[in-house]
Coordinates of C-alpha atoms and ligand atoms in Angstrom, one line a residue:
M1168 CA 23.7 5.1 -60.3
I1169 CA 24.1 7.4 -57.4
A1170 CA 22.2 10.1 -59.3
Q1171 CA 19.5 7.6 -60.2
L1172 CA 19.1 6.7 -56.6
D1173 CA 18.8 10.4 -55.6
K1174 CA 16.2 11.0 -58.3
L1175 CA 14.2 7.9 -57.1
Y1176 CA 14.1 9.3 -53.6
A1177 CA 13.1 12.8 -54.8
D1178 CA 10.3 11.2 -56.9
F1179 CA 9.1 9.2 -53.9
T1180 CA 9.0 12.3 -51.5
A1181 CA 7.1 14.3 -54.2
K1182 CA 4.5 11.6 -54.5
L1183 CA 4.2 11.0 -50.8
S1184 CA 3.6 14.7 -50.1
T1185 CA 0.5 14.6 -52.4
L1186 CA -1.2 11.7 -50.5
S1187 CA -3.9 12.2 -47.9
T1188 CA -5.2 8.7 -47.0
Q1189 CA -3.6 5.9 -45.2
S1190 CA -4.5 3.4 -47.9
D1191 CA -2.8 5.5 -50.6
V1192 CA 0.3 5.7 -48.5
L1193 CA 0.3 1.9 -48.0
N1194 CA 0.0 1.4 -51.8
L1195 CA 3.0 3.7 -52.3
K1196 CA 4.9 1.7 -49.7
S1197 CA 4.4 -1.5 -51.5
E1198 CA 5.2 0.1 -54.9
Y1199 CA 8.6 1.3 -53.6
M1200 CA 9.6 -1.4 -51.2
G1201 CA 8.2 -4.4 -53.1
K1202 CA 10.4 -6.8 -55.1
K1203 CA 9.5 -5.2 -58.4
G1204 CA 9.9 -1.7 -57.1
P1205 CA 12.1 1.0 -58.7
L1206 CA 14.8 0.5 -55.9
T1207 CA 15.2 -3.1 -56.9
E1208 CA 15.3 -2.2 -60.5
V1209 CA 18.2 0.3 -59.9
L1210 CA 20.0 -2.2 -57.8
K1211 CA 19.9 -4.7 -60.7
G1212 CA 22.5 -2.4 -62.4
L1213 CA 25.0 -3.2 -59.6
K1214 CA 26.3 -6.2 -61.5
D1215 CA 27.8 -3.8 -64.2
A1216 CA 29.4 -1.4 -61.7
T1217 CA 33.0 -1.3 -60.8
P1218 CA 34.1 -2.5 -57.3
D1219 CA 34.6 1.1 -56.2
E1220 CA 31.2 2.1 -57.3
R1221 CA 29.6 -0.8 -55.6
Q1222 CA 31.2 0.2 -52.3
K1223 CA 29.4 3.6 -52.5
I1224 CA 26.1 2.4 -54.0
G1225 CA 25.4 -0.3 -51.4
P1226 CA 25.3 2.1 -48.4
K1227 CA 23.5 4.7 -50.4
A1228 CA 20.7 2.2 -51.5
N1229 CA 20.4 1.2 -47.8
E1230 CA 20.1 4.7 -46.7
I1231 CA 17.3 5.4 -49.2
K1232 CA 15.5 2.3 -48.3
Q1233 CA 15.5 3.3 -44.6
N1234 CA 14.5 6.8 -45.5
I1235 CA 11.5 5.6 -47.5
G1236 CA 10.5 3.3 -44.6
S1237 CA 10.7 6.1 -42.0
D1238 CA 9.0 8.7 -44.2
I1239 CA 6.1 6.2 -44.8
Q1240 CA 5.7 5.6 -41.0
A1241 CA 5.8 9.3 -40.2
K1242 CA 3.2 10.0 -42.9
L1243 CA 0.9 7.2 -41.5
D1244 CA 1.3 8.6 -38.0
G1245 CA 0.5 12.1 -39.1
L1246 CA -2.6 10.9 -41.0
E1247 CA -3.8 8.9 -37.9
V1248 CA -3.5 12.0 -35.7
A1249 CA -5.3 14.1 -38.2
E1250 CA -8.1 11.5 -38.4
I1251 CA -8.5 11.5 -34.6
N1252 CA -8.5 15.3 -34.5
A1253 CA -11.2 15.4 -37.2
K1254 CA -13.4 13.0 -35.2
L1255 CA -12.9 15.0 -32.0
A1256 CA -13.8 18.2 -33.7
L1257 CA -17.1 16.6 -34.8
D1258 CA -17.9 14.9 -31.4
P1259 CA -16.0 16.6 -28.6
I1260 CA -15.6 14.9 -25.2
D1261 CA -14.2 17.1 -22.5
T1262 CA -12.9 14.8 -19.8
T1263 CA -12.1 17.7 -17.5
I1264 CA -15.7 18.7 -17.2
T1265 CA -17.1 18.1 -13.7
D1266 CA -20.4 19.9 -14.0
N1267 CA -22.3 17.3 -16.0
V1268 CA -25.1 14.8 -15.5
L1269 CA -23.0 11.8 -14.8
V1270 CA -21.0 13.4 -12.0
N1271 CA -23.7 15.5 -10.2
D1272 CA -26.8 13.4 -10.7
P1273 CA -27.5 11.5 -7.4
K1274 CA -29.6 8.9 -9.2
H1275 CA -26.7 6.6 -10.1
G1276 CA -26.7 2.9 -9.4
G1277 CA -26.2 1.2 -6.0
L1278 CA -26.4 -2.2 -4.5
H1279 CA -29.7 -3.9 -3.8
P1280 CA -30.0 -4.5 0.0
I1281 CA -29.9 -8.3 -0.5
T1282 CA -26.6 -8.0 -2.4
A1283 CA -25.2 -5.6 0.1
I1284 CA -26.1 -7.9 3.1
Q1285 CA -24.8 -11.0 1.2
Q1286 CA -21.5 -9.3 0.7
E1287 CA -21.3 -8.3 4.3
V1288 CA -22.0 -11.8 5.5
E1289 CA -19.5 -13.2 3.0
D1290 CA -16.8 -10.8 4.4
I1291 CA -17.6 -11.9 8.0
F1292 CA -17.2 -15.6 7.1
L1293 CA -14.1 -15.0 4.9
S1294 CA -12.5 -13.4 7.9
M1295 CA -13.2 -16.5 9.9
G1296 CA -11.5 -18.7 7.3
F1297 CA -14.5 -19.9 5.3
D1298 CA -14.4 -20.4 1.5
I1299 CA -17.3 -19.2 -0.8
L1300 CA -18.9 -21.7 -3.1
D1301 CA -21.5 -21.4 -5.8
G1302 CA -23.9 -24.0 -7.3
P1303 CA -26.5 -24.3 -10.1
H1304 CA -30.2 -23.1 -9.8
V1305 CA -31.4 -26.0 -11.9
E1306 CA -30.7 -29.1 -9.8
D1307 CA -31.5 -32.8 -9.8
E1308 CA -33.3 -34.9 -7.1
F1309 CA -30.0 -36.3 -5.9
H1310 CA -28.4 -33.0 -4.8
N1311 CA -31.7 -31.4 -3.6
F1312 CA -33.2 -34.4 -1.8
E1313 CA -31.6 -37.9 -1.9
A1314 CA -28.1 -37.0 -0.9
L1315 CA -29.6 -34.9 1.9
N1316 CA -31.2 -37.9 3.4
I1317 CA -34.6 -37.1 1.9
P1318 CA -35.5 -40.2 -0.2
A1319 CA -38.4 -40.3 -2.7
D1320 CA -41.8 -40.6 -0.9
H1321 CA -40.2 -39.1 2.3
P1322 CA -42.8 -36.7 3.8
A1323 CA -40.0 -34.1 4.2
R1324 CA -40.1 -33.5 0.5
D1325 CA -43.4 -31.7 1.1
M1326 CA -41.7 -29.3 3.5
Q1327 CA -40.4 -27.4 0.5
D1328 CA -42.9 -27.2 -2.4
T1329 CA -40.9 -27.7 -5.5
F1330 CA -40.9 -26.3 -9.0
W1331 CA -40.3 -29.3 -11.3
F1332 CA -39.3 -29.1 -15.0
H1333 CA -41.4 -31.1 -17.4
G1334 CA -38.7 -31.1 -20.1
P1335 CA -35.4 -32.7 -20.8
E1336 CA -33.9 -34.4 -17.9
V1337 CA -30.6 -33.2 -16.4
E1338 CA -27.3 -35.0 -16.9
S1339 CA -27.7 -37.5 -14.0
G1340 CA -30.9 -38.8 -15.7
K1341 CA -33.0 -37.6 -12.8
K1342 CA -35.9 -35.2 -13.0
A1343 CA -34.8 -31.5 -13.0
L1344 CA -36.0 -29.0 -10.5
L1345 CA -35.3 -25.4 -9.3
R1346 CA -33.3 -25.9 -6.1
T1347 CA -35.5 -25.4 -3.0
H1348 CA -32.6 -24.6 -0.8
T1349 CA -28.8 -23.9 -0.9
S1350 CA -28.2 -27.2 1.0
T1351 CA -27.6 -28.7 -2.4
I1352 CA -24.1 -27.1 -2.2
Q1353 CA -23.3 -29.1 0.9
I1354 CA -23.1 -32.1 -1.3
R1355 CA -21.2 -30.4 -4.1
G1356 CA -18.8 -28.9 -1.5
M1357 CA -18.1 -32.2 0.3
M1358 CA -17.6 -34.0 -3.0
S1359 CA -15.0 -31.5 -4.2
R1360 CA -12.8 -31.2 -1.1
K1361 CA -11.2 -33.2 1.7
P1362 CA -11.8 -32.5 5.4
P1363 CA -11.2 -30.4 7.4
F1364 CA -13.0 -27.6 5.5
K1365 CA -15.5 -24.9 6.0
F1366 CA -17.4 -22.9 3.4
I1367 CA -20.5 -20.8 2.8
A1368 CA -22.7 -20.8 -0.3
P1369 CA -25.1 -17.9 -1.0
G1370 CA -27.7 -17.9 -3.7
K1371 CA -31.3 -17.8 -4.9
V1372 CA -33.7 -20.6 -4.1
F1373 CA -37.2 -21.3 -5.4
R1374 CA -40.4 -22.6 -3.8
C1375 CA -43.9 -23.1 -5.1
E1376 CA -45.4 -21.3 -2.1
R1377 CA -48.1 -18.7 -1.5
T1378 CA -46.5 -15.4 -0.7
D1379 CA -47.3 -13.4 2.4
A1380 CA -45.5 -10.8 4.6
S1381 CA -42.6 -13.2 5.3
H1382 CA -42.7 -15.7 2.4
E1383 CA -41.7 -15.3 -1.2
M1384 CA -41.5 -17.8 -4.1
V1385 CA -38.0 -16.7 -5.0
F1386 CA -35.8 -15.8 -2.1
H1387 CA -32.1 -16.0 -0.9
Q1388 CA -30.3 -18.3 1.4
L1389 CA -26.8 -18.6 2.6
E1390 CA -25.6 -22.1 3.4
G1391 CA -22.8 -22.8 5.7
M1392 CA -20.9 -26.0 6.5
M1393 CA -17.9 -27.0 8.6
V1394 CA -16.5 -30.5 8.6
G1395 CA -13.6 -31.8 10.6
K1396 CA -12.6 -33.9 13.6
D1397 CA -14.6 -33.3 16.8
V1398 CA -16.7 -30.4 15.5
S1399 CA -19.4 -29.6 18.1
V1400 CA -22.6 -27.8 18.7
A1401 CA -20.5 -25.3 20.7
N1402 CA -18.6 -24.5 17.5
L1403 CA -21.9 -24.0 15.6
I1404 CA -23.2 -21.6 18.3
Y1405 CA -20.0 -19.6 18.4
F1406 CA -20.1 -19.0 14.6
M1407 CA -23.8 -18.1 14.6
K1408 CA -23.5 -15.7 17.5
T1409 CA -20.4 -14.0 15.9
L1410 CA -22.3 -13.6 12.7
L1411 CA -25.4 -12.1 14.3
R1412 CA -23.3 -9.7 16.5
E1413 CA -21.4 -8.5 13.5
I1414 CA -24.6 -8.0 11.4
F1415 CA -26.7 -6.3 14.0
K1416 CA -23.8 -4.6 15.8
T1417 CA -25.3 -5.6 19.1
D1418 CA -26.1 -8.7 21.0
V1419 CA -29.4 -9.9 19.6
E1420 CA -31.6 -12.0 21.7
V1421 CA -31.6 -15.6 20.3
R1422 CA -33.2 -18.8 21.2
L1423 CA -32.3 -22.3 20.0
R1424 CA -35.2 -24.8 19.8
P1425 CA -35.2 -28.3 18.3
G1426 CA -35.9 -28.3 14.6
F1427 CA -36.4 -31.2 12.2
F1428 CA -34.4 -31.4 9.0
P1429 CA -33.6 -34.8 7.7
F1430 CA -30.0 -33.8 6.8
V1431 CA -29.0 -32.8 10.4
E1432 CA -29.1 -34.6 13.7
P1433 CA -29.7 -33.0 16.1
G1434 CA -31.3 -30.1 14.2
F1435 CA -32.1 -26.7 15.6
E1436 CA -34.1 -23.6 14.7
L1437 CA -32.2 -20.5 15.7
D1438 CA -34.8 -17.7 16.2
I1439 CA -34.1 -14.0 16.9
R1440 CA -36.3 -11.7 18.9
C1441 CA -38.4 -9.8 16.3
L1442 CA -36.7 -6.5 15.7
I1443 CA -39.7 -5.1 13.9
C1444 CA -42.1 -5.2 16.8
K1445 CA -39.4 -5.7 19.5
G1446 CA -41.1 -8.9 20.5
E1447 CA -44.6 -7.4 20.9
G1448 CA -46.0 -9.4 18.0
C1449 CA -46.6 -8.4 14.4
S1450 CA -47.4 -9.9 11.0
V1451 CA -43.7 -10.7 10.3
C1452 CA -43.2 -12.8 13.4
K1453 CA -46.8 -14.0 13.1
Q1454 CA -47.5 -12.5 16.5
T1455 CA -45.0 -14.7 18.3
G1456 CA -42.3 -12.1 18.9
W1457 CA -39.7 -14.4 17.4
V1458 CA -38.4 -14.8 13.8
E1459 CA -37.1 -18.0 12.4
L1460 CA -33.8 -17.0 10.9
L1461 CA -31.2 -19.7 11.0
P1462 CA -32.0 -23.4 10.9
C1463 CA -28.9 -25.4 11.6
G1464 CA -27.6 -28.6 13.1
M1465 CA -25.0 -31.3 13.2
V1466 CA -24.6 -33.0 9.7
H1467 CA -26.3 -36.3 9.6
P1468 CA -23.9 -39.2 9.0
N1469 CA -25.9 -40.3 5.9
V1470 CA -25.3 -36.9 4.4
L1471 CA -21.5 -37.0 5.1
R1472 CA -21.4 -40.4 3.5
A1473 CA -23.3 -39.2 0.4
G1474 CA -20.7 -36.5 0.1
G1475 CA -17.9 -39.0 0.2
I1476 CA -16.8 -38.3 3.8
N1477 CA -15.9 -41.0 6.3
S1478 CA -18.6 -40.4 9.0
D1479 CA -16.7 -42.5 11.6
E1480 CA -13.7 -40.1 11.4
Y1481 CA -15.3 -36.8 10.7
N1482 CA -18.4 -34.8 11.7
G1483 CA -19.6 -31.3 11.1
F1484 CA -22.3 -28.6 11.3
A1485 CA -24.4 -26.9 8.7
F1486 CA -26.8 -24.0 8.6
G1487 CA -29.1 -22.2 6.1
L1488 CA -29.5 -18.5 6.7
G1489 CA -32.5 -16.7 5.2
L1490 CA -31.0 -13.5 3.7
D1491 CA -34.3 -11.8 2.9
R1492 CA -35.5 -12.1 6.5
L1493 CA -32.1 -10.9 7.7
V1494 CA -32.6 -7.7 5.6
M1495 CA -36.1 -7.3 7.0
M1496 CA -34.8 -7.5 10.6
R1497 CA -31.8 -5.2 9.8
Y1498 CA -33.9 -2.4 8.3
G1499 CA -37.3 -3.0 10.0
I1500 CA -39.1 -3.9 6.8
D1501 CA -42.5 -5.3 7.6
D1502 CA -43.2 -7.1 4.3
I1503 CA -40.8 -9.2 2.3
R1504 CA -42.6 -8.3 -0.9
H1505 CA -41.2 -4.7 -0.7
I1506 CA -37.7 -6.2 -1.2
H1507 CA -38.5 -7.9 -4.5
G1508 CA -40.9 -5.2 -5.8
A1509 CA -39.9 -2.6 -8.3
D1510 CA -40.9 0.4 -6.2
L1511 CA -38.1 2.9 -6.7
R1512 CA -39.2 4.9 -3.6
F1513 CA -38.3 1.8 -1.5
M1514 CA -35.1 1.1 -3.3
R1515 CA -33.8 4.6 -3.1
Q1516 CA -33.7 4.3 0.7
F1517 CA -30.8 1.9 0.3
G1518 CA -28.9 3.9 -2.2
A1519 CA -29.9 1.7 -5.1
Y1520 CA -31.0 3.8 -8.2
Ligands
LIG2918 C1 -33.9 -25.0 4.8 O1 -34.1 -24.6 3.6 C2 -32.7 -25.8 5.1 N1 -32.0 -26.2 3.9 C3 -31.8 -25.0 6.1 C4 -30.8 -25.8 6.8 C5 -29.5 -25.9 6.3 C6 -31.1 -26.5 8.0 C7 -28.5 -26.6 6.9 C8 -30.2 -27.3 8.6 C9 -28.9 -27.3 8.1 P1 -36.0 -23.7 5.8 O2 -37.0 -24.3 4.8 O3 -36.4 -23.5 7.2 O4 -34.6 -24.6 5.8 O5 -35.4 -22.3 5.2 C10 -34.3 -21.7 5.7 C11 -34.5 -20.2 5.9 O6 -34.9 -19.6 4.7 C12 -35.7 -19.9 6.9 O7 -35.2 -19.8 8.2 C13 -36.1 -18.5 6.4 O8 -35.3 -17.5 6.9 C14 -35.9 -18.6 4.9 N2 -37.1 -18.9 4.2 C15 -37.7 -20.1 4.1 N3 -38.8 -20.1 3.3 C16 -38.9 -18.8 2.9 C17 -39.7 -18.0 2.0 N4 -40.7 -18.6 1.4 N5 -39.5 -16.7 1.8 C18 -38.4 -16.1 2.4 N6 -37.6 -16.7 3.2 C19 -37.8 -18.0 3.4

């Protein structure tokens, strides 16, 4: 039987050496290792062997079984390497090359100026302990208007011309619209956390408006909200001034004037001295020398209640920063439409494309 086992192994290695594909090797493996394979057949003869013979045949059979297994694996590995080498020979990639298009071509991607400034503002607020929230573009009337103290038929709804959907209604059963401001996330933020908290929420907003040098139909806002005990206008002014100083790297001239937004009381418009014309008057500031950048105010108690907050115990501030106008002031861009256009000559100035 020992001789039979040696012959079996010799036959196996001879067959293996002729094979050149992984599937043939796997077939040979199941032929030899399977229950009906030649090894099992030889071992069936064990019952007729003497105890002495059995003591020798057992270890020998095991050794051959192990050898067959490791020979198969070595052959499969070898075939795999050969296959990879053949592919590389057909389609070589030299990862050590530095003198190629990808490395030396300066026209690689970059961040759009809106994305870049958004990330910068996010970093400033993160460093002051604010969270960052997100919300849907398609909203319902509750989050965009009602919960923000703008009931149906309230004239304030006309302040933000709305794109309505004339299709299936959203989950709440209310009419669907494209959010006109990021203030929708005030409500979502309040409903999902307990005071005290502070967060910002950047994103695209949509208004059915005529475009001009400072107005687009799709633009970007960054909402901010802080709710706690004894939050004051002084806190609001502190955070706004810190933001502007960090963004413009200098003390920008600001003015706070009363502003009406149903969701804040009192409400303010924080304007900055126009950095395009330095206050002389231009199309961006509509010849006033000031640019409206940051409407803000103390959150109206009705809004706190709509967000599930006890307005007797807590108060807060909110603001809605216009990111497009911030980019315009930062880089001296005199028409918002450049920012959203596809003119590569413009984009390249910011390292995009
Ligand atoms: C609002 O949208 C309020 N939700 C902001 C707010 C939040 C007030 C929290 C109080 C508390 P307003 O409509 O003024 O407000 O827009 C806010 C900012 O978005 C403006 O200051 C301006 O920078 C920018 N903005 C408004 N309309 C346009 C537009 N058509 N194109 C580009 N930027 C715009």
